[in-house]
Amino acid sequence: MTTGFALAIHGGAGVAPRAQMSQDREAAYHAALARVLRTGESVLEAGGAALDAVTAAVAALEDEPLFNAGRGAVFTRDGTHEMDAAIMDGCTRRAGAVAGIIGPRNPVQLARAVMEQTDHVMMIGDGALALARDAGLAFEEDAYFFTQARWDSLQETLRMQADGTFDNDPSRRHGTVGAVARDRDGNLAAATSTGGMTAKRAGRVGDSPIIGAGTFANNVTCAISATGDGEAFIRHVVAHEIDARMRHAGQSLADAAEHVVQVELAAHEGSGGLIAIDCDGNVVMPFNCDGMYRGSVREGEAMQTAVYE
Ligand code: ASP
């Protein structure tokens, strides 16, 4: 338990199998996670709000091409980008989300604009982009979002689908990014951003921007950001299920999250994981696959980053 701040981040549950992970590459992930933690931590250290910390951390993850969000997002099967993002304030239960967008450099900032500058929760299409322009958000050309590694993954996935060898290996999914925080005032917030699943159909929306599935925050219980097979996370309303177990069954965050990830999702092809924080600043980061890029820091303690078990 802490009365100080705490922050956790993830860079997705679609990690490369250990055998394919070079030491240099793994070190690059740890360094990127540490940079992002530092970005979010500095907001909380200065007395900033959980909402501002998760916005800053997720924007930094979006800027980092190693992760599947913003720059470095995966491709649809048509070779385009479509990004989803959401943010939620656990103090007020305000939330904002966008789906299927391309253009804004930081989709999480557009999700926040939906929350703060409209009466709506979720926006898509031209209306969402018009809001981004009105809000003065930075836009990028398509080339900014292109990375050779994601393009190669798309070609490999399309080839495997065509010759019938596609195996739904989570490492080809490439994850999602997210952050959860508790500030010194005890307020919780969560944010998630993703390019979705490699070779998804144009128009497909995953769990990340769906409040209660991939993103959720409630000061009374917890804040959650998920990563994994989005369709399973939507069907199991993952984040809300954890919140409900805490409220109605009196479960701890650790017990509720462990059950949902290791029992419910694992039994229903819901490969993935999540990061979550409760109102006492306890952090849990369960996953049911090979690994999850993740890290956390609590006030007065050293930060930790991890990829595998
Ligand atoms: N949950 C994301 C989605 O379904 C993908 C992931 O986290 O790997 O869009």
mmCIF file of C-alpha atoms and ligand atoms in Angstrom:
data_model
loop_
_atom_site.group_PDB
_atom_site.id
_atom_site.type_symbol
_atom_site.label_atom_id
_atom_site.label_comp_id
_atom_site.label_asym_id
_atom_site.label_seq_id
_atom_site.Cartn_x
_atom_site.Cartn_y
_atom_site.Cartn_z
ATOM 1 C CA MET A 1 0.000 0.000 0.000
ATOM 2 C CA THR A 2 1.183 3.549 -0.732
ATOM 3 C CA THR A 3 -0.125 7.046 -0.382
ATOM 4 C CA GLY A 4 2.350 8.109 -3.032
ATOM 5 C CA PHE A 5 1.985 7.875 -6.772
ATOM 6 C CA ALA A 6 2.377 4.741 -8.869
ATOM 7 C CA LEU A 7 2.510 4.156 -12.617
ATOM 8 C CA ALA A 8 2.543 1.047 -14.807
ATOM 9 C CA ILE A 9 2.956 0.833 -18.580
ATOM 10 C CA HIS A 10 2.833 -1.895 -21.219
ATOM 11 C CA GLY A 11 4.065 -2.188 -24.772
ATOM 12 C CA GLY A 12 1.882 -5.149 -25.648
ATOM 13 C CA ALA A 13 1.606 -8.865 -25.114
ATOM 14 C CA GLY A 14 2.715 -9.785 -28.636
ATOM 15 C CA VAL A 15 6.362 -10.367 -27.763
ATOM 16 C CA ALA A 16 8.819 -12.216 -29.973
ATOM 17 C CA PRO A 17 9.582 -15.746 -28.728
ATOM 18 C CA ARG A 18 12.673 -15.796 -26.501
ATOM 19 C CA ALA A 19 14.671 -17.765 -29.077
ATOM 20 C CA GLN A 20 14.189 -14.990 -31.642
ATOM 21 C CA MET A 21 14.986 -12.149 -29.241
ATOM 22 C CA SER A 22 18.594 -10.937 -29.450
ATOM 23 C CA GLN A 23 20.204 -9.401 -26.393
ATOM 24 C CA ASP A 24 20.477 -6.045 -28.169
ATOM 25 C CA ARG A 25 16.825 -6.062 -29.117
ATOM 26 C CA GLU A 26 15.710 -6.974 -25.616
ATOM 27 C CA ALA A 27 17.948 -4.229 -24.212
ATOM 28 C CA ALA A 28 16.344 -1.737 -26.627
ATOM 29 C CA TYR A 29 12.894 -2.670 -25.285
ATOM 30 C CA HIS A 30 14.014 -2.233 -21.674
ATOM 31 C CA ALA A 31 15.563 1.144 -22.509
ATOM 32 C CA ALA A 32 12.416 2.329 -24.310
ATOM 33 C CA LEU A 33 10.192 1.202 -21.419
ATOM 34 C CA ALA A 34 12.459 2.996 -18.928
ATOM 35 C CA ARG A 35 12.332 6.232 -20.993
ATOM 36 C CA VAL A 36 8.553 6.090 -21.085
ATOM 37 C CA LEU A 37 8.275 5.351 -17.353
ATOM 38 C CA ARG A 38 10.493 8.347 -16.665
ATOM 39 C CA THR A 39 8.214 10.530 -18.822
ATOM 40 C CA GLY A 40 5.122 9.516 -16.847
ATOM 41 C CA GLU A 41 6.895 9.537 -13.513
ATOM 42 C CA SER A 42 8.082 13.118 -13.961
ATOM 43 C CA VAL A 43 4.447 14.245 -14.325
ATOM 44 C CA LEU A 44 3.440 12.495 -11.082
ATOM 45 C CA GLU A 45 6.584 13.616 -9.241
ATOM 46 C CA ALA A 46 5.706 17.232 -9.985
ATOM 47 C CA GLY A 47 2.296 16.670 -8.376
ATOM 48 C CA GLY A 48 0.556 16.116 -11.714
ATOM 49 C CA ALA A 49 -2.685 14.199 -12.225
ATOM 50 C CA ALA A 50 -2.917 10.503 -13.090
ATOM 51 C CA LEU A 51 -4.759 11.550 -16.257
ATOM 52 C CA ASP A 52 -1.817 13.689 -17.395
ATOM 53 C CA ALA A 53 0.677 10.946 -16.533
ATOM 54 C CA VAL A 54 -1.099 8.271 -18.598
ATOM 55 C CA THR A 55 -1.530 10.709 -21.502
ATOM 56 C CA ALA A 56 2.195 11.551 -21.468
ATOM 57 C CA ALA A 57 3.273 7.922 -21.098
ATOM 58 C CA VAL A 58 1.039 6.619 -23.896
ATOM 59 C CA ALA A 59 2.041 9.472 -26.230
ATOM 60 C CA ALA A 60 5.693 8.555 -25.588
ATOM 61 C CA LEU A 61 4.916 4.890 -26.357
ATOM 62 C CA GLU A 62 3.139 5.977 -29.561
ATOM 63 C CA ASP A 63 6.253 7.906 -30.627
ATOM 64 C CA GLU A 64 8.422 4.823 -30.099
ATOM 65 C CA PRO A 65 8.539 2.680 -33.304
ATOM 66 C CA LEU A 66 9.255 -0.532 -31.354
ATOM 67 C CA PHE A 67 5.636 -0.670 -30.229
ATOM 68 C CA ASN A 68 2.375 -1.173 -32.124
ATOM 69 C CA ALA A 69 0.748 2.260 -31.748
ATOM 70 C CA GLY A 70 1.249 5.592 -33.487
ATOM 71 C CA ARG A 71 4.633 5.354 -35.230
ATOM 72 C CA GLY A 72 5.244 1.616 -35.642
ATOM 73 C CA ALA A 73 1.556 0.653 -35.858
ATOM 74 C CA VAL A 74 0.762 -2.585 -37.698
ATOM 75 C CA PHE A 75 -0.863 -2.657 -41.155
ATOM 76 C CA THR A 76 -4.348 -3.716 -42.182
ATOM 77 C CA ARG A 77 -4.535 -6.397 -44.848
ATOM 78 C CA ASP A 78 -4.934 -3.563 -47.394
ATOM 79 C CA GLY A 79 -1.572 -2.121 -46.344
ATOM 80 C CA THR A 80 -3.102 0.866 -44.527
ATOM 81 C CA HIS A 81 -3.022 2.009 -40.914
ATOM 82 C CA GLU A 82 -6.097 2.283 -38.693
ATOM 83 C CA MET A 83 -5.530 3.215 -35.074
ATOM 84 C CA ASP A 84 -7.682 2.920 -31.951
ATOM 85 C CA ALA A 85 -7.172 4.688 -28.609
ATOM 86 C CA ALA A 86 -9.010 5.418 -25.363
ATOM 87 C CA ILE A 87 -8.557 7.223 -22.075
ATOM 88 C CA MET A 88 -10.580 7.191 -18.857
ATOM 89 C CA ASP A 89 -10.537 9.301 -15.720
ATOM 90 C CA GLY A 90 -11.305 7.179 -12.648
ATOM 91 C CA CYS A 91 -12.330 10.199 -10.571
ATOM 92 C CA THR A 92 -15.179 11.402 -12.808
ATOM 93 C CA ARG A 93 -15.745 8.303 -15.005
ATOM 94 C CA ARG A 94 -15.335 10.600 -18.013
ATOM 95 C CA ALA A 95 -13.926 8.741 -20.996
ATOM 96 C CA GLY A 96 -12.906 9.399 -24.590
ATOM 97 C CA ALA A 97 -12.081 7.060 -27.459
ATOM 98 C CA VAL A 98 -11.349 7.022 -31.187
ATOM 99 C CA ALA A 99 -11.333 4.140 -33.647
ATOM 100 C CA GLY A 100 -9.994 3.497 -37.125
ATOM 101 C CA ILE A 101 -8.144 6.790 -37.467
ATOM 102 C CA ILE A 102 -5.011 7.721 -39.418
ATOM 103 C CA GLY A 103 -3.346 11.129 -39.356
ATOM 104 C CA PRO A 104 -3.006 12.429 -35.797
ATOM 105 C CA ARG A 105 0.507 11.714 -34.516
ATOM 106 C CA ASN A 106 -0.810 10.788 -31.065
ATOM 107 C CA PRO A 107 -4.202 9.060 -31.106
ATOM 108 C CA VAL A 108 -4.312 9.153 -27.271
ATOM 109 C CA GLN A 109 -4.415 12.950 -27.416
ATOM 110 C CA LEU A 110 -7.397 12.768 -29.752
ATOM 111 C CA ALA A 111 -9.129 10.346 -27.358
ATOM 112 C CA ARG A 112 -8.536 12.895 -24.619
ATOM 113 C CA ALA A 113 -9.946 15.675 -26.813
ATOM 114 C CA VAL A 114 -13.103 13.573 -27.315
ATOM 115 C CA MET A 115 -13.371 13.285 -23.525
ATOM 116 C CA GLU A 116 -12.699 16.934 -22.756
ATOM 117 C CA GLN A 117 -13.994 18.861 -25.744
ATOM 118 C CA THR A 118 -17.175 16.993 -26.714
ATOM 119 C CA ASP A 119 -20.226 15.460 -25.026
ATOM 120 C CA HIS A 120 -19.347 12.108 -26.582
ATOM 121 C CA VAL A 121 -17.313 9.074 -25.574
ATOM 122 C CA MET A 122 -16.322 7.507 -28.902
ATOM 123 C CA MET A 123 -15.694 9.069 -32.315
ATOM 124 C CA ILE A 124 -14.634 7.701 -35.704
ATOM 125 C CA GLY A 125 -14.018 8.881 -39.251
ATOM 126 C CA ASP A 126 -13.947 12.426 -40.608
ATOM 127 C CA GLY A 127 -15.658 13.824 -37.527
ATOM 128 C CA ALA A 128 -12.875 12.539 -35.292
ATOM 129 C CA LEU A 129 -10.230 14.020 -37.599
ATOM 130 C CA ALA A 130 -12.076 17.363 -37.689
ATOM 131 C CA LEU A 131 -11.965 17.386 -33.888
ATOM 132 C CA ALA A 132 -8.220 16.700 -33.995
ATOM 133 C CA ARG A 133 -7.742 19.728 -36.257
ATOM 134 C CA ASP A 134 -9.958 21.915 -34.065
ATOM 135 C CA ALA A 135 -7.975 20.800 -31.029
ATOM 136 C CA GLY A 136 -4.723 21.798 -32.781
ATOM 137 C CA LEU A 137 -3.242 18.284 -32.633
ATOM 138 C CA ALA A 138 -0.188 17.432 -34.735
ATOM 139 C CA PHE A 139 -0.786 15.417 -37.926
ATOM 140 C CA GLU A 140 1.688 13.222 -39.808
ATOM 141 C CA GLU A 141 1.853 11.888 -43.363
ATOM 142 C CA ASP A 142 1.387 8.131 -43.904
ATOM 143 C CA ALA A 143 5.168 7.719 -44.309
ATOM 144 C CA TYR A 144 5.716 8.721 -40.667
ATOM 145 C CA PHE A 145 3.770 5.667 -39.474
ATOM 146 C CA PHE A 146 5.560 3.226 -41.822
ATOM 147 C CA THR A 147 8.133 0.804 -40.388
ATOM 148 C CA GLN A 148 9.809 -1.892 -42.448
ATOM 149 C CA ALA A 149 9.409 -4.517 -39.696
ATOM 150 C CA ARG A 150 5.612 -4.111 -39.605
ATOM 151 C CA TRP A 151 5.438 -4.171 -43.405
ATOM 152 C CA ASP A 152 7.436 -7.408 -43.458
ATOM 153 C CA SER A 153 5.102 -8.902 -40.828
ATOM 154 C CA LEU A 154 2.105 -8.031 -42.973
ATOM 155 C CA GLN A 155 3.650 -9.728 -46.018
ATOM 156 C CA GLU A 156 4.488 -12.804 -43.938
ATOM 157 C CA THR A 157 0.989 -12.962 -42.453
ATOM 158 C CA LEU A 158 -0.679 -12.571 -45.869
ATOM 159 C CA ARG A 159 1.561 -15.297 -47.305
ATOM 160 C CA MET A 160 0.747 -17.654 -44.400
ATOM 161 C CA GLN A 161 -2.974 -16.959 -44.768
ATOM 162 C CA ALA A 162 -2.766 -17.641 -48.512
ATOM 163 C CA ASP A 163 -0.899 -20.938 -48.196
ATOM 164 C CA GLY A 164 -2.891 -22.138 -45.166
ATOM 165 C CA THR A 165 -0.008 -22.051 -42.669
ATOM 166 C CA PHE A 166 -1.301 -19.143 -40.565
ATOM 167 C CA ASP A 167 -1.019 -20.143 -36.895
ATOM 168 C CA ASN A 168 -2.265 -17.074 -34.998
ATOM 169 C CA ASP A 169 1.077 -16.803 -33.192
ATOM 170 C CA PRO A 170 0.667 -13.921 -30.704
ATOM 171 C CA SER A 171 4.133 -12.584 -31.570
ATOM 172 C CA ARG A 172 2.884 -11.626 -35.048
ATOM 173 C CA ARG A 173 0.115 -9.553 -33.458
ATOM 174 C CA HIS A 174 2.661 -7.068 -32.089
ATOM 175 C CA GLY A 175 0.695 -5.790 -29.136
ATOM 176 C CA THR A 176 -0.661 -2.441 -28.077
ATOM 177 C CA VAL A 177 0.506 0.196 -25.615
ATOM 178 C CA GLY A 178 -1.048 1.430 -22.403
ATOM 179 C CA ALA A 179 -0.584 3.091 -19.039
ATOM 180 C CA VAL A 180 -2.373 3.166 -15.684
ATOM 181 C CA ALA A 181 -1.606 5.528 -12.826
ATOM 182 C CA ARG A 182 -2.551 6.598 -9.340
ATOM 183 C CA ASP A 183 -1.594 10.146 -8.405
ATOM 184 C CA ARG A 184 -0.858 11.540 -4.951
ATOM 185 C CA ASP A 185 -4.516 12.596 -4.579
ATOM 186 C CA GLY A 186 -5.580 8.969 -5.021
ATOM 187 C CA ASN A 187 -7.088 9.502 -8.465
ATOM 188 C CA LEU A 188 -6.762 6.705 -11.027
ATOM 189 C CA ALA A 189 -6.570 6.885 -14.831
ATOM 190 C CA ALA A 190 -6.009 4.509 -17.743
ATOM 191 C CA ALA A 191 -5.111 4.967 -21.420
ATOM 192 C CA THR A 192 -4.557 2.515 -24.289
ATOM 193 C CA SER A 193 -3.503 2.966 -27.922
ATOM 194 C CA THR A 194 -2.984 0.483 -30.762
ATOM 195 C CA GLY A 195 -2.646 -0.191 -34.449
ATOM 196 C CA GLY A 196 -4.735 -3.320 -33.772
ATOM 197 C CA MET A 197 -3.953 -6.743 -35.230
ATOM 198 C CA THR A 198 -1.632 -7.296 -38.198
ATOM 199 C CA ALA A 199 -3.626 -7.935 -41.405
ATOM 200 C CA LYS A 200 -6.944 -7.038 -39.784
ATOM 201 C CA ARG A 201 -9.776 -6.144 -42.148
ATOM 202 C CA ALA A 202 -10.176 -2.440 -42.799
ATOM 203 C CA GLY A 203 -12.857 -1.230 -40.400
ATOM 204 C CA ARG A 204 -12.118 -3.783 -37.686
ATOM 205 C CA VAL A 205 -12.085 -2.288 -34.179
ATOM 206 C CA GLY A 206 -10.501 -4.117 -31.250
ATOM 207 C CA ASP A 207 -10.927 -3.932 -27.489
ATOM 208 C CA SER A 208 -8.497 -1.050 -26.826
ATOM 209 C CA PRO A 209 -10.926 1.850 -27.472
ATOM 210 C CA ILE A 210 -13.909 0.063 -25.910
ATOM 211 C CA ILE A 211 -14.504 1.321 -22.393
ATOM 212 C CA GLY A 212 -14.903 -1.674 -20.086
ATOM 213 C CA ALA A 213 -13.111 -4.066 -22.453
ATOM 214 C CA GLY A 214 -9.523 -2.860 -23.088
ATOM 215 C CA THR A 215 -9.599 0.360 -21.074
ATOM 216 C CA PHE A 216 -11.306 1.300 -17.799
ATOM 217 C CA ALA A 217 -10.793 3.419 -14.682
ATOM 218 C CA ASN A 218 -12.828 3.787 -11.509
ATOM 219 C CA ASN A 219 -11.344 5.401 -8.391
ATOM 220 C CA VAL A 220 -13.317 2.989 -6.195
ATOM 221 C CA THR A 221 -11.704 -0.094 -7.694
ATOM 222 C CA CYS A 222 -8.952 0.107 -10.291
ATOM 223 C CA ALA A 223 -7.601 1.390 -13.605
ATOM 224 C CA ILE A 224 -6.856 -1.126 -16.401
ATOM 225 C CA SER A 225 -5.218 -1.196 -19.843
ATOM 226 C CA ALA A 226 -5.296 -4.502 -21.728
ATOM 227 C CA THR A 227 -3.450 -6.107 -24.643
ATOM 228 C CA GLY A 228 -4.197 -9.311 -26.503
ATOM 229 C CA ASP A 229 -6.743 -10.940 -28.805
ATOM 230 C CA GLY A 230 -9.148 -8.039 -28.952
ATOM 231 C CA GLU A 231 -12.210 -10.056 -29.923
ATOM 232 C CA ALA A 232 -11.899 -12.278 -26.825
ATOM 233 C CA PHE A 233 -11.275 -9.241 -24.605
ATOM 234 C CA ILE A 234 -14.468 -7.638 -25.932
ATOM 235 C CA ARG A 235 -16.547 -10.802 -25.484
ATOM 236 C CA HIS A 236 -15.363 -11.138 -21.890
ATOM 237 C CA VAL A 237 -15.662 -7.396 -21.180
ATOM 238 C CA VAL A 238 -12.346 -7.872 -19.446
ATOM 239 C CA ALA A 239 -11.713 -4.595 -17.648
ATOM 240 C CA HIS A 240 -15.278 -4.246 -16.421
ATOM 241 C CA GLU A 241 -15.308 -7.867 -15.265
ATOM 242 C CA ILE A 242 -12.330 -7.144 -13.002
ATOM 243 C CA ASP A 243 -13.979 -3.968 -11.670
ATOM 244 C CA ALA A 244 -17.233 -5.918 -11.057
ATOM 245 C CA ARG A 245 -15.458 -8.731 -9.194
ATOM 246 C CA MET A 246 -13.876 -6.146 -6.905
ATOM 247 C CA ARG A 247 -17.142 -4.273 -6.258
ATOM 248 C CA HIS A 248 -19.616 -7.126 -6.044
ATOM 249 C CA ALA A 249 -17.519 -10.033 -4.797
ATOM 250 C CA GLY A 250 -15.039 -8.070 -2.679
ATOM 251 C CA GLN A 251 -12.072 -9.592 -4.498
ATOM 252 C CA SER A 252 -8.655 -7.962 -4.404
ATOM 253 C CA LEU A 253 -7.312 -6.546 -7.659
ATOM 254 C CA ALA A 254 -4.747 -9.341 -7.795
ATOM 255 C CA ASP A 255 -7.363 -12.110 -7.402
ATOM 256 C CA ALA A 256 -9.831 -10.548 -9.845
ATOM 257 C CA ALA A 257 -7.214 -9.858 -12.542
ATOM 258 C CA GLU A 258 -5.562 -13.250 -12.142
ATOM 259 C CA HIS A 259 -8.895 -15.053 -12.544
ATOM 260 C CA VAL A 260 -9.961 -13.110 -15.627
ATOM 261 C CA VAL A 261 -6.598 -13.470 -17.403
ATOM 262 C CA GLN A 262 -5.526 -16.974 -16.348
ATOM 263 C CA VAL A 263 -8.919 -18.697 -16.182
ATOM 264 C CA GLU A 264 -11.553 -16.907 -18.283
ATOM 265 C CA LEU A 265 -9.405 -15.573 -21.124
ATOM 266 C CA ALA A 266 -7.021 -18.510 -21.195
ATOM 267 C CA ALA A 267 -9.970 -20.894 -21.620
ATOM 268 C CA HIS A 268 -11.433 -18.917 -24.525
ATOM 269 C CA GLU A 269 -8.527 -18.213 -26.865
ATOM 270 C CA GLY A 270 -7.942 -14.885 -25.177
ATOM 271 C CA SER A 271 -4.166 -14.770 -25.363
ATOM 272 C CA GLY A 272 -2.778 -11.602 -23.785
ATOM 273 C CA GLY A 273 -2.536 -9.695 -20.557
ATOM 274 C CA LEU A 274 -3.143 -6.392 -18.845
ATOM 275 C CA ILE A 275 -1.772 -3.855 -16.420
ATOM 276 C CA ALA A 276 -3.894 -2.644 -13.527
ATOM 277 C CA ILE A 277 -3.591 -0.461 -10.452
ATOM 278 C CA ASP A 278 -5.933 -0.116 -7.478
ATOM 279 C CA CYS A 279 -6.764 2.832 -5.278
ATOM 280 C CA ASP A 280 -4.025 1.831 -2.799
ATOM 281 C CA GLY A 281 -1.416 1.909 -5.561
ATOM 282 C CA ASN A 282 -1.046 -1.876 -5.851
ATOM 283 C CA VAL A 283 0.052 -2.824 -9.378
ATOM 284 C CA VAL A 284 -0.591 -6.164 -11.123
ATOM 285 C CA MET A 285 0.508 -7.162 -14.629
ATOM 286 C CA PRO A 286 -0.792 -10.686 -15.400
ATOM 287 C CA PHE A 287 -0.454 -12.298 -18.840
ATOM 288 C CA ASN A 288 -1.149 -15.786 -20.195
ATOM 289 C CA CYS A 289 1.314 -15.833 -23.131
ATOM 290 C CA ASP A 290 5.119 -15.841 -23.549
ATOM 291 C CA GLY A 291 5.622 -12.322 -22.303
ATOM 292 C CA MET A 292 4.434 -8.742 -22.166
ATOM 293 C CA TYR A 293 6.573 -5.625 -22.497
ATOM 294 C CA ARG A 294 5.900 -3.869 -19.213
ATOM 295 C CA GLY A 295 7.245 -1.685 -16.452
ATOM 296 C CA SER A 296 6.210 0.064 -13.269
ATOM 297 C CA VAL A 297 7.393 2.611 -10.764
ATOM 298 C CA ARG A 298 6.131 3.654 -7.341
ATOM 299 C CA GLU A 299 7.027 6.801 -5.468
ATOM 300 C CA GLY A 300 10.325 6.381 -3.656
ATOM 301 C CA GLU A 301 11.125 3.048 -5.321
ATOM 302 C CA ALA A 302 13.287 2.057 -8.285
ATOM 303 C CA MET A 303 11.517 1.476 -11.584
ATOM 304 C CA GLN A 304 11.254 -2.044 -12.999
ATOM 305 C CA THR A 305 10.936 -3.203 -16.594
ATOM 306 C CA ALA A 306 10.354 -6.744 -17.903
ATOM 307 C CA VAL A 307 9.591 -8.663 -21.088
ATOM 308 C CA TYR A 308 9.246 -12.356 -20.185
ATOM 309 C CA GLU A 309 8.302 -14.117 -16.908
HETATM 310 N N1 ASP B 1 -5.832 -5.793 -28.263
HETATM 311 C C1 ASP B 1 -5.359 -5.266 -29.518
HETATM 312 C C2 ASP B 1 -6.459 -5.341 -30.520
HETATM 313 O O1 ASP B 1 -7.177 -6.304 -30.530
HETATM 314 C C3 ASP B 1 -4.150 -5.976 -30.059
HETATM 315 C C4 ASP B 1 -3.093 -6.380 -29.070
HETATM 316 O O2 ASP B 1 -3.060 -5.886 -27.948
HETATM 317 O O3 ASP B 1 -2.245 -7.213 -29.424
HETATM 318 O O4 ASP B 1 -6.576 -4.458 -31.337
#
